PDB file of C-alpha atoms in Angstrom:
ATOM      1  CA  UNK R   1      15.177 -28.032  -5.221  1.00  0.00           C
ATOM      2  CA  UNK R   2      12.317 -25.698  -6.024  1.00  0.00           C
ATOM      3  CA  UNK R   3      13.085 -22.058  -6.104  1.00  0.00           C
ATOM      4  CA  UNK R   4      10.666 -19.735  -4.018  1.00  0.00           C
ATOM      5  CA  UNK R   5       9.431 -16.676  -5.736  1.00  0.00           C
ATOM      6  CA  UNK R   6      10.376 -13.411  -4.339  1.00  0.00           C
ATOM      7  CA  UNK R   7       7.331 -12.197  -2.236  1.00  0.00           C
ATOM      8  CA  UNK R   8       7.292  -8.847  -3.945  1.00  0.00           C
ATOM      9  CA  UNK R   9       7.302 -10.313  -7.411  1.00  0.00           C
ATOM     10  CA  UNK R  10       4.421 -10.974 -10.013  1.00  0.00           C
ATOM     11  CA  UNK R  11       5.337 -14.740  -9.960  1.00  0.00           C
ATOM     12  CA  UNK R  12       4.360 -14.857  -6.305  1.00  0.00           C
ATOM     13  CA  UNK R  13       1.154 -12.736  -6.435  1.00  0.00           C
ATOM     14  CA  UNK R  14      -0.413 -13.424  -9.755  1.00  0.00           C
ATOM     15  CA  UNK R  15      -1.340 -17.085  -8.873  1.00  0.00           C
ATOM     16  CA  UNK R  16      -2.883 -15.872  -5.612  1.00  0.00           C
ATOM     17  CA  UNK R  17      -5.093 -13.331  -7.323  1.00  0.00           C
ATOM     18  CA  UNK R  18      -5.875 -15.461 -10.392  1.00  0.00           C
ATOM     19  CA  UNK R  19      -6.780 -18.637  -8.597  1.00  0.00           C
ATOM     20  CA  UNK R  20      -9.033 -17.444  -5.969  1.00  0.00           C
ATOM     21  CA  UNK R  21      -9.661 -13.714  -6.379  1.00  0.00           C
ATOM     22  CA  UNK R  22      -7.870 -13.338  -3.050  1.00  0.00           C
ATOM     23  CA  UNK R  23      -9.291 -10.776  -0.724  1.00  0.00           C
ATOM     24  CA  UNK R  24      -7.496  -9.068   2.093  1.00  0.00           C
ATOM     25  CA  UNK R  25      -8.618  -6.933   4.929  1.00  0.00           C
ATOM     26  CA  UNK R  26     -11.215  -4.380   3.748  1.00  0.00           C
ATOM     27  CA  UNK R  27     -11.142  -0.574   4.803  1.00  0.00           C
ATOM     28  CA  UNK R  28     -12.948  -0.123   8.094  1.00  0.00           C
ATOM     29  CA  UNK R  29     -14.495   3.127   9.248  1.00  0.00           C
ATOM     30  CA  UNK R  30     -11.848   3.657  11.711  1.00  0.00           C
ATOM     31  CA  UNK R  31      -9.122   3.544   9.057  1.00  0.00           C
ATOM     32  CA  UNK R  32     -11.057   5.769   6.729  1.00  0.00           C
ATOM     33  CA  UNK R  33     -11.263   8.424   9.624  1.00  0.00           C
ATOM     34  CA  UNK R  34      -7.434   8.160  10.250  1.00  0.00           C
ATOM     35  CA  UNK R  35      -7.022   8.841   6.446  1.00  0.00           C
ATOM     36  CA  UNK R  36      -9.347  11.852   6.588  1.00  0.00           C
ATOM     37  CA  UNK R  37      -7.451  13.238   9.583  1.00  0.00           C
ATOM     38  CA  UNK R  38      -3.863  12.679   8.319  1.00  0.00           C
ATOM     39  CA  UNK R  39      -4.242  13.051   4.511  1.00  0.00           C
ATOM     40  CA  UNK R  40      -7.044  15.639   4.172  1.00  0.00           C
ATOM     41  CA  UNK R  41      -8.901  16.400   0.918  1.00  0.00           C
ATOM     42  CA  UNK R  42      -7.245  15.495  -2.239  1.00  0.00           C
ATOM     43  CA  UNK R  43      -8.535  18.425  -4.298  1.00  0.00           C
ATOM     44  CA  UNK R  44      -7.624  16.654  -7.536  1.00  0.00           C
ATOM     45  CA  UNK R  45      -4.000  16.125  -6.570  1.00  0.00           C
ATOM     46  CA  UNK R  46      -2.353  13.034  -7.828  1.00  0.00           C
ATOM     47  CA  UNK R  47      -2.223   9.945  -5.667  1.00  0.00           C
ATOM     48  CA  UNK R  48      -0.512   6.552  -6.133  1.00  0.00           C
ATOM     49  CA  UNK R  49      -1.729   3.495  -4.487  1.00  0.00           C
ATOM     50  CA  UNK R  50       1.030   0.773  -4.565  1.00  0.00           C
ATOM     51  CA  UNK R  51      -0.159  -2.801  -4.435  1.00  0.00           C
ATOM     52  CA  UNK R  52      -3.748  -1.762  -5.042  1.00  0.00           C
ATOM     53  CA  UNK R  53      -5.156  -5.276  -4.969  1.00  0.00           C
ATOM     54  CA  UNK R  54      -8.973  -5.178  -5.617  1.00  0.00           C
ATOM     55  CA  UNK R  55      -8.880  -1.416  -5.581  1.00  0.00           C
ATOM     56  CA  UNK R  56     -10.808  -0.607  -2.502  1.00  0.00           C
ATOM     57  CA  UNK R  57      -8.345   2.004  -1.154  1.00  0.00           C
ATOM     58  CA  UNK R  58      -7.714   3.531  -4.611  1.00  0.00           C
ATOM     59  CA  UNK R  59     -11.454   4.035  -4.987  1.00  0.00           C
ATOM     60  CA  UNK R  60     -11.791   5.501  -1.549  1.00  0.00           C
ATOM     61  CA  UNK R  61      -8.929   7.964  -2.180  1.00  0.00           C
ATOM     62  CA  UNK R  62     -10.454   8.812  -5.546  1.00  0.00           C
ATOM     63  CA  UNK R  63     -14.209   9.168  -4.770  1.00  0.00           C
ATOM     64  CA  UNK R  64     -14.309  10.063  -1.008  1.00  0.00           C
ATOM     65  CA  UNK R  65     -11.147  12.005  -0.497  1.00  0.00           C
ATOM     66  CA  UNK R  66     -11.022  13.650  -3.931  1.00  0.00           C
ATOM     67  CA  UNK R  67      -7.504  12.535  -5.200  1.00  0.00           C
ATOM     68  CA  UNK R  68      -6.791  11.824  -8.773  1.00  0.00           C
ATOM     69  CA  UNK R  69      -5.724   8.232  -8.120  1.00  0.00           C
ATOM     70  CA  UNK R  70      -3.583   5.673  -9.965  1.00  0.00           C
ATOM     71  CA  UNK R  71      -3.554   2.155  -8.574  1.00  0.00           C
ATOM     72  CA  UNK R  72      -0.611  -0.083  -9.480  1.00  0.00           C
ATOM     73  CA  UNK R  73      -0.135  -3.770  -8.975  1.00  0.00           C
ATOM     74  CA  UNK R  74       2.231  -6.403 -10.332  1.00  0.00           C
ATOM     75  CA  UNK R  75      -0.762  -8.784 -10.707  1.00  0.00           C
ATOM     76  CA  UNK R  76      -2.908  -8.334 -13.953  1.00  0.00           C
ATOM     77  CA  UNK R  77      -5.587 -10.498 -12.373  1.00  0.00           C
ATOM     78  CA  UNK R  78      -5.816  -8.083  -9.313  1.00  0.00           C
ATOM     79  CA  UNK R  79      -6.027  -5.146 -11.773  1.00  0.00           C
ATOM     80  CA  UNK R  80      -8.777  -6.910 -13.681  1.00  0.00           C
ATOM     81  CA  UNK R  81     -10.639  -7.476 -10.454  1.00  0.00           C
ATOM     82  CA  UNK R  82     -10.202  -3.803  -9.470  1.00  0.00           C
ATOM     83  CA  UNK R  83     -11.333  -2.455 -12.834  1.00  0.00           C
ATOM     84  CA  UNK R  84     -14.430  -4.721 -12.851  1.00  0.00           C
ATOM     85  CA  UNK R  85     -15.694  -3.129  -9.778  1.00  0.00           C
ATOM     86  CA  UNK R  86     -15.580   0.395 -11.194  1.00  0.00           C
ATOM     87  CA  UNK R  87     -19.266   1.460 -11.821  1.00  0.00           C
ATOM     88  CA  UNK R  88     -18.343   5.103 -12.473  1.00  0.00           C
ATOM     89  CA  UNK R  89     -15.149   6.832 -13.831  1.00  0.00           C
ATOM     90  CA  UNK R  90     -12.578   6.352 -11.086  1.00  0.00           C
ATOM     91  CA  UNK R  91      -8.935   5.471 -10.475  1.00  0.00           C
ATOM     92  CA  UNK R  92      -6.571   4.699 -13.361  1.00  0.00           C
ATOM     93  CA  UNK R  93      -5.272   1.101 -13.103  1.00  0.00           C
ATOM     94  CA  UNK R  94      -1.610   0.183 -14.250  1.00  0.00           C
ATOM     95  CA  UNK R  95       0.490  -2.929 -14.240  1.00  0.00           C
ATOM     96  CA  UNK R  96       3.673  -2.118 -12.505  1.00  0.00           C
ATOM     97  CA  UNK R  97       6.070  -3.699 -10.408  1.00  0.00           C
ATOM     98  CA  UNK R  98       7.363  -1.287  -7.761  1.00  0.00           C
ATOM     99  CA  UNK R  99       9.875  -3.740  -6.449  1.00  0.00           C
ATOM    100  CA  UNK R 100      12.007  -3.781  -9.701  1.00  0.00           C
ATOM    101  CA  UNK R 101      11.791   0.153 -10.215  1.00  0.00           C
ATOM    102  CA  UNK R 102      10.170  -0.202 -13.579  1.00  0.00           C
ATOM    103  CA  UNK R 103       7.583   2.432 -13.327  1.00  0.00           C
ATOM    104  CA  UNK R 104       7.289   3.453 -16.923  1.00  0.00           C
ATOM    105  CA  UNK R 105       3.471   3.069 -16.822  1.00  0.00           C
ATOM    106  CA  UNK R 106       2.827   5.455 -13.848  1.00  0.00           C
ATOM    107  CA  UNK R 107       1.035   8.480 -15.039  1.00  0.00           C
ATOM    108  CA  UNK R 108       2.578  11.389 -13.007  1.00  0.00           C
ATOM    109  CA  UNK R 109       6.185  12.348 -12.331  1.00  0.00           C
ATOM    110  CA  UNK R 110       5.425  13.061  -8.734  1.00  0.00           C
ATOM    111  CA  UNK R 111       2.541  12.327  -6.299  1.00  0.00           C
ATOM    112  CA  UNK R 112       1.108  14.327  -3.464  1.00  0.00           C
ATOM    113  CA  UNK R 113       0.128  11.132  -1.877  1.00  0.00           C
ATOM    114  CA  UNK R 114       1.648   7.561  -2.088  1.00  0.00           C
ATOM    115  CA  UNK R 115      -0.127   4.809  -0.259  1.00  0.00           C
ATOM    116  CA  UNK R 116       1.147   1.475   0.612  1.00  0.00           C
ATOM    117  CA  UNK R 117      -1.449  -0.621   2.518  1.00  0.00           C
ATOM    118  CA  UNK R 118      -0.614  -4.231   3.625  1.00  0.00           C
ATOM    119  CA  UNK R 119       2.331  -4.094   1.137  1.00  0.00           C
ATOM    120  CA  UNK R 120       5.464  -2.936   2.925  1.00  0.00           C
ATOM    121  CA  UNK R 121       5.886  -6.254   4.767  1.00  0.00           C
ATOM    122  CA  UNK R 122       6.265  -8.068   1.401  1.00  0.00           C
ATOM    123  CA  UNK R 123       9.042  -5.898  -0.019  1.00  0.00           C
ATOM    124  CA  UNK R 124      12.244  -8.012  -0.055  1.00  0.00           C
ATOM    125  CA  UNK R 125      14.411  -4.938  -0.679  1.00  0.00           C
ATOM    126  CA  UNK R 126      12.914  -2.378   1.770  1.00  0.00           C
ATOM    127  CA  UNK R 127      15.713   0.292   1.341  1.00  0.00           C
ATOM    128  CA  UNK R 128      15.361  -0.006  -2.537  1.00  0.00           C
ATOM    129  CA  UNK R 129      11.445   0.329  -2.255  1.00  0.00           C
ATOM    130  CA  UNK R 130      11.617   3.302   0.046  1.00  0.00           C
ATOM    131  CA  UNK R 131      14.126   4.931  -2.298  1.00  0.00           C
ATOM    132  CA  UNK R 132      11.764   4.482  -5.258  1.00  0.00           C
ATOM    133  CA  UNK R 133       8.895   5.931  -3.158  1.00  0.00           C
ATOM    134  CA  UNK R 134      10.981   9.028  -2.173  1.00  0.00           C
ATOM    135  CA  UNK R 135      11.778   9.602  -5.949  1.00  0.00           C
ATOM    136  CA  UNK R 136       8.025   9.652  -6.817  1.00  0.00           C
ATOM    137  CA  UNK R 137       6.806  11.640  -3.831  1.00  0.00           C
ATOM    138  CA  UNK R 138       6.193  15.342  -4.552  1.00  0.00           C
ATOM    139  CA  UNK R 139       7.814  17.839  -1.951  1.00  0.00           C
ATOM    140  CA  UNK R 140       5.447  18.292   0.821  1.00  0.00           C
ATOM    141  CA  UNK R 141       3.691  15.064  -0.052  1.00  0.00           C
ATOM    142  CA  UNK R 142       2.615  12.167   2.171  1.00  0.00           C
ATOM    143  CA  UNK R 143       3.541   8.532   2.213  1.00  0.00           C
ATOM    144  CA  UNK R 144       0.768   6.680   3.940  1.00  0.00           C
ATOM    145  CA  UNK R 145       1.669   3.088   5.044  1.00  0.00           C
ATOM    146  CA  UNK R 146      -0.536   0.600   6.820  1.00  0.00           C
ATOM    147  CA  UNK R 147       1.067  -2.560   8.123  1.00  0.00           C
ATOM    148  CA  UNK R 148       0.852  -5.046  10.659  1.00  0.00           C
ATOM    149  CA  UNK R 149       3.167  -4.890  13.638  1.00  0.00           C
ATOM    150  CA  UNK R 150       4.868  -8.181  14.788  1.00  0.00           C
ATOM    151  CA  UNK R 151       3.687  -9.650  18.104  1.00  0.00           C
ATOM    152  CA  UNK R 152       0.265  -8.024  18.078  1.00  0.00           C
ATOM    153  CA  UNK R 153      -1.738 -11.114  16.909  1.00  0.00           C
ATOM    154  CA  UNK R 154      -3.208 -13.346  19.542  1.00  0.00           C
ATOM    155  CA  UNK R 155      -2.519 -16.669  17.647  1.00  0.00           C
ATOM    156  CA  UNK R 156      -0.149 -19.493  17.633  1.00  0.00           C
ATOM    157  CA  UNK R 157      -0.283 -19.999  13.909  1.00  0.00           C
ATOM    158  CA  UNK R 158       3.280 -19.273  12.733  1.00  0.00           C
ATOM    159  CA  UNK R 159       2.117 -18.358   9.249  1.00  0.00           C
ATOM    160  CA  UNK R 160      -0.006 -15.401  10.730  1.00  0.00           C
ATOM    161  CA  UNK R 161       2.605 -14.512  13.371  1.00  0.00           C
ATOM    162  CA  UNK R 162       5.064 -13.844  10.563  1.00  0.00           C
ATOM    163  CA  UNK R 163       2.901 -11.147   8.833  1.00  0.00           C
ATOM    164  CA  UNK R 164       3.901  -8.237  10.989  1.00  0.00           C
ATOM    165  CA  UNK R 165       6.922  -6.191  10.548  1.00  0.00           C
ATOM    166  CA  UNK R 166       9.826  -6.185  12.985  1.00  0.00           C
ATOM    167  CA  UNK R 167      11.012  -3.274  15.042  1.00  0.00           C
ATOM    168  CA  UNK R 168      14.035  -2.826  12.706  1.00  0.00           C
ATOM    169  CA  UNK R 169      11.749  -2.754   9.603  1.00  0.00           C
ATOM    170  CA  UNK R 170       9.603  -0.143  11.412  1.00  0.00           C
ATOM    171  CA  UNK R 171      12.675   1.893  12.170  1.00  0.00           C
ATOM    172  CA  UNK R 172      13.922   1.710   8.518  1.00  0.00           C
ATOM    173  CA  UNK R 173      10.404   2.843   7.315  1.00  0.00           C
ATOM    174  CA  UNK R 174      10.351   5.961   9.492  1.00  0.00           C
ATOM    175  CA  UNK R 175      14.082   7.034   9.388  1.00  0.00           C
ATOM    176  CA  UNK R 176      14.761  10.109   7.274  1.00  0.00           C
ATOM    177  CA  UNK R 177      11.443  11.672   7.101  1.00  0.00           C
ATOM    178  CA  UNK R 178      10.876  15.118   8.707  1.00  0.00           C
ATOM    179  CA  UNK R 179       7.417  14.178   9.950  1.00  0.00           C
ATOM    180  CA  UNK R 180       6.526  10.444  11.043  1.00  0.00           C
ATOM    181  CA  UNK R 181       3.099  10.315  12.634  1.00  0.00           C
ATOM    182  CA  UNK R 182       1.472   6.954  13.742  1.00  0.00           C
ATOM    183  CA  UNK R 183      -1.805   5.620  14.725  1.00  0.00           C
ATOM    184  CA  UNK R 184      -2.713   2.097  15.715  1.00  0.00           C
ATOM    185  CA  UNK R 185      -5.677   0.034  14.629  1.00  0.00           C
ATOM    186  CA  UNK R 186      -5.655  -3.349  16.568  1.00  0.00           C
ATOM    187  CA  UNK R 187      -2.804  -5.318  14.832  1.00  0.00           C
ATOM    188  CA  UNK R 188      -2.108  -2.678  12.248  1.00  0.00           C
ATOM    189  CA  UNK R 189      -0.231   0.548  12.545  1.00  0.00           C
ATOM    190  CA  UNK R 190      -0.693   3.544  10.116  1.00  0.00           C
ATOM    191  CA  UNK R 191       2.076   5.721   9.264  1.00  0.00           C
ATOM    192  CA  UNK R 192       1.817   9.326   7.666  1.00  0.00           C
ATOM    193  CA  UNK R 193       5.313  10.121   6.625  1.00  0.00           C
ATOM    194  CA  UNK R 194       6.457  13.443   4.995  1.00  0.00           C
ATOM    195  CA  UNK R 195       9.726  14.550   3.604  1.00  0.00           C
TER     196      UNK R 195
END
């Protein structure tokens, strides 16, 4: 019997990034506008982009919104791809596995903004993940989550239908925050969560 890699692990993601330079949904103008409205200007404050992939969100936070951004990913190939796209000084890239809690490579003790775009669904231990995020988030900071919601796709492909989070996963995500604002983008929901 073949063991299936944990979907939040480097063993799962590294081959996907290394073999085909995998690309996911890029930031659209509507999503950028929502970030500007919900996150505001960074003014040099620290931001952490979890699961930074090819670095599109981290670069947007850094160059467009003015955060001092660190992008982390458990895949060295994804980080290499992100760093290769830097044409000017920009985000800091670190190899870190948020799912294991080993965050010795992150650069700040607390972050004014933590982002998690198209990543939350893949966390096998969602309560543990959220606990680690809360420990890294500065008082008054924002946790920005973009995730697909189950049942929104108009497809019969079971692989695609399984990409959205369930109502119970959405409830787990939003419980315990003093502020939980949401905005919808087609199959995605954006969450601005504050302690």
